[in-house]
């Protein structure tokens, strides 16, 4: 059985696509670094080292948008794109997990 078809991505500029991709890259790395989710220090260290470059790429994507005159972030459209790209699950790893039952 085939998985359900994802909804189409909303229409985005190339710069907005780059922003979304770089944001999710950084978010994935922050999720790996999050000490509340456990893991080992080596994995977190590698993710933190990689994050430096990904943060610069995110900055560059935003600078490009600004230079092109794209001064507004259209939150509704960008949020739809994030949802299509599994952003809810990916960003959840950045926050604290629910407290364990005691």
XYZ file of N, CA and C in Angstrom:
306
model
N 0.844 -1.175 0.000
C 0.000 0.000 0.000
C 0.891 1.240 0.000
N 0.546 2.197 -0.825
C 1.312 3.431 -0.925
C 0.950 4.373 0.218
N 1.943 5.147 0.685
C 1.625 6.131 1.726
C 0.715 7.207 1.155
N -0.035 7.883 2.028
C -0.914 8.946 1.515
C -0.087 10.040 0.852
N -0.668 10.608 -0.185
C 0.028 11.665 -0.910
C 0.057 12.944 -0.082
N 1.221 13.561 -0.030
C 1.364 14.810 0.709
C 0.677 15.942 -0.044
N 0.174 16.928 0.687
C -0.382 18.090 -0.005
C 0.740 18.823 -0.727
N 0.405 19.530 -1.775
C 1.463 20.245 -2.502
C 2.028 21.387 -1.659
N 3.282 21.681 -1.908
C 3.894 22.845 -1.267
C 3.228 24.105 -1.794
N 3.057 25.099 -0.938
C 2.537 26.365 -1.444
C 3.569 27.015 -2.360
N 3.121 27.940 -3.178
C 4.035 28.657 -4.073
C 4.981 29.509 -3.238
N 6.275 29.279 -3.414
C 7.300 30.012 -2.681
C 8.322 30.564 -3.665
N 8.945 31.656 -3.297
C 10.069 32.130 -4.094
C 11.252 31.195 -3.837
N 12.240 31.260 -4.682
C 13.438 30.446 -4.480
C 14.094 30.778 -3.142
N 14.104 32.062 -2.789
C 14.702 32.486 -1.521
C 13.900 31.944 -0.331
N 12.565 31.922 -0.434
C 11.750 31.360 0.643
C 12.006 29.859 0.786
N 12.161 29.173 -0.333
C 12.491 27.735 -0.281
C 13.811 27.527 0.442
N 14.787 28.350 0.112
C 16.092 28.246 0.758
C 15.971 28.524 2.260
N 15.185 29.518 2.618
C 14.963 29.841 4.030
C 14.364 28.645 4.764
N 13.327 28.050 4.213
C 12.676 26.899 4.843
C 13.656 25.739 4.982
N 14.395 25.438 3.917
C 15.357 24.327 3.963
C 16.438 24.561 5.011
N 16.991 25.764 5.048
C 18.060 26.048 6.012
C 17.522 26.078 7.446
N 16.298 26.579 7.625
C 15.675 26.591 8.953
C 15.503 25.160 9.463
N 15.004 24.281 8.604
C 14.811 22.888 9.029
C 16.138 22.187 9.274
N 17.169 22.512 8.488
C 18.503 21.960 8.745
C 18.969 22.326 10.157
N 18.849 23.607 10.492
C 19.283 24.071 11.811
C 18.434 23.449 12.915
N 17.137 23.338 12.682
C 16.236 22.747 13.666
C 16.592 21.285 13.926
N 16.873 20.535 12.862
C 17.256 19.131 13.034
C 18.507 19.017 13.904
N 19.461 19.885 13.665
C 20.694 19.851 14.455
C 20.438 20.239 15.903
N 19.623 21.260 16.126
C 19.287 21.641 17.505
C 18.578 20.500 18.233
N 17.761 19.746 17.518
C 17.101 18.591 18.116
C 18.101 17.533 18.556
N 19.182 17.368 17.787
C 20.217 16.394 18.156
C 21.041 16.864 19.345
N 21.143 18.178 19.495
C 21.926 18.752 20.584
C 21.120 18.798 21.884
N 19.811 18.852 21.812
C 18.930 19.047 22.966
C 19.257 18.045 24.073
N 19.772 18.521 25.208
C 20.146 17.605 26.287
C 18.949 16.932 26.951
N 17.761 17.468 26.788
C 16.577 16.878 27.400
C 16.168 15.571 26.715
N 16.709 15.308 25.536
C 16.363 14.084 24.812
C 17.421 12.999 24.970
N 18.442 13.255 25.753
C 19.464 12.239 25.981
C 20.371 12.055 24.782
N 21.038 10.946 24.733
C 22.000 10.684 23.681
C 23.403 10.787 24.241
N 24.365 10.889 23.355
C 25.748 10.966 23.829
C 26.379 12.297 23.432
N 27.423 12.674 24.139
C 28.056 13.974 23.914
C 28.735 14.058 22.559
N 29.245 12.954 22.056
C 29.924 12.982 20.765
C 28.939 13.367 19.655
N 27.766 12.767 19.670
C 26.737 13.085 18.672
C 26.319 14.547 18.794
N 26.118 15.018 20.019
C 25.721 16.408 20.235
C 26.829 17.365 19.797
N 28.074 17.006 20.077
C 29.204 17.847 19.669
C 29.286 17.949 18.152
N 29.157 16.843 17.452
C 29.195 16.881 15.979
C 28.064 17.745 15.429
N 26.884 17.616 16.016
C 25.747 18.430 15.575
C 26.009 19.909 15.838
N 26.589 20.227 16.993
C 26.885 21.626 17.325
C 27.926 22.205 16.379
N 28.923 21.413 16.030
C 29.943 21.887 15.091
C 29.339 22.143 13.714
N 28.444 21.280 13.289
C 27.788 21.439 11.990
C 26.824 22.620 12.000
N 26.218 22.871 13.158
C 25.237 23.955 13.291
C 25.826 25.313 12.910
N 27.094 25.516 13.185
C 27.727 26.803 12.873
C 27.575 27.115 11.381
N 27.906 26.158 10.543
C 27.790 26.360 9.095
C 26.348 26.499 8.641
N 25.455 25.703 9.249
C 24.044 25.763 8.871
C 23.414 27.086 9.282
N 23.835 27.622 10.432
C 23.326 28.928 10.869
C 23.772 30.021 9.904
N 24.995 29.921 9.410
C 25.480 30.895 8.428
C 24.669 30.789 7.136
N 24.333 29.580 6.721
C 23.521 29.401 5.517
C 22.113 29.973 5.714
N 21.570 29.813 6.909
C 20.264 30.395 7.226
C 20.337 31.916 7.167
N 21.394 32.474 7.735
C 21.601 33.925 7.680
C 21.698 34.391 6.219
N 22.447 33.654 5.411
C 22.608 34.020 4.009
C 21.278 33.987 3.255
N 20.433 33.014 3.565
C 19.123 32.934 2.912
C 18.275 34.153 3.265
N 18.315 34.555 4.521
C 17.563 35.744 4.936
C 18.147 37.018 4.333
N 19.466 37.103 4.250
C 20.098 38.271 3.621
C 19.688 38.379 2.156
N 19.656 37.248 1.457
C 19.248 37.241 0.057
C 17.817 37.743 -0.089
N 16.934 37.268 0.766
C 15.548 37.734 0.714
C 15.492 39.247 0.929
N 16.240 39.721 1.905
C 16.237 41.158 2.207
C 16.774 41.967 1.026
N 17.864 41.516 0.429
C 18.436 42.239 -0.728
C 17.480 42.265 -1.903
N 16.707 41.222 -2.073
C 15.750 41.149 -3.186
C 14.486 41.950 -2.920
N 14.388 42.523 -1.740
C 13.200 43.305 -1.415
C 12.083 42.474 -0.813
N 12.365 41.221 -0.497
C 11.369 40.381 0.167
C 11.452 40.692 1.662
N 10.747 41.741 2.064
C 10.888 42.241 3.428
C 9.926 41.602 4.413
N 8.894 40.929 3.922
C 7.909 40.309 4.809
C 8.029 38.799 4.764
N 7.948 38.178 5.951
C 7.844 36.729 6.030
C 6.352 36.408 6.092
N 5.856 35.730 5.098
C 4.431 35.402 5.027
C 4.198 34.144 5.851
N 3.877 34.350 7.120
C 3.861 33.260 8.094
C 2.885 32.144 7.730
N 1.734 32.483 7.233
C 0.767 31.438 6.881
C 1.292 30.522 5.789
N 1.839 31.107 4.749
C 2.386 30.330 3.631
C 3.600 29.529 4.071
N 4.486 30.163 4.821
C 5.689 29.463 5.271
C 5.344 28.356 6.264
N 4.345 28.564 7.113
C 3.918 27.520 8.048
C 3.340 26.329 7.293
N 2.582 26.576 6.223
C 2.057 25.465 5.414
C 3.198 24.664 4.805
N 4.207 25.360 4.304
C 5.363 24.673 3.733
C 6.075 23.837 4.795
N 6.242 24.389 5.985
C 6.887 23.641 7.070
C 6.097 22.388 7.429
N 4.769 22.497 7.452
C 3.947 21.323 7.772
C 4.095 20.235 6.713
N 4.101 20.615 5.440
C 4.268 19.638 4.365
C 5.613 18.931 4.494
N 6.620 19.651 4.958
C 7.972 19.094 5.087
C 8.227 18.487 6.464
N 7.169 18.118 7.170
C 7.264 17.435 8.461
C 7.866 18.333 9.540
N 7.652 19.629 9.420
C 8.218 20.584 10.357
C 7.713 20.438 11.775
N 6.473 19.997 11.956
C 5.956 19.855 13.322
C 6.750 18.803 14.092
N 7.004 17.666 13.476
C 7.780 16.627 14.147
C 9.221 17.073 14.349
N 9.786 17.700 13.324
C 11.187 18.088 13.383
C 11.438 19.181 14.421
N 10.533 20.124 14.547
C 10.723 21.191 15.523
C 10.385 20.736 16.938
N 9.579 19.693 17.085
C 9.225 19.202 18.420
C 10.457 18.711 19.174
N 11.470 18.241 18.480
C 12.683 17.743 19.141
C 13.485 18.863 19.804
N 13.207 20.116 19.441
C 13.932 21.239 20.017
C 13.413 21.570 21.415
N 12.120 21.356 21.634
C 11.525 21.688 22.927
C 11.734 20.592 23.970
N 11.220 20.839 25.138
C 11.309 19.861 26.226
C 10.264 18.770 26.025
N 10.637 17.528 26.305
C 9.645 16.457 26.248
C 8.677 16.596 27.406
N 7.508 15.970 27.309
C 6.573 16.042 28.442
C 7.209 15.399 29.680
N 6.829 15.879 30.866
C 7.413 15.297 32.087
C 7.013 13.825 32.209
N 7.932 13.043 32.712
C 7.616 11.629 32.924
C 6.738 11.497 34.153
N 5.825 10.538 34.112
C 4.891 10.326 35.227
C 5.625 9.883 36.480
N 5.369 10.536 37.585
C 6.005 10.145 38.856
C 4.951 9.892 39.898
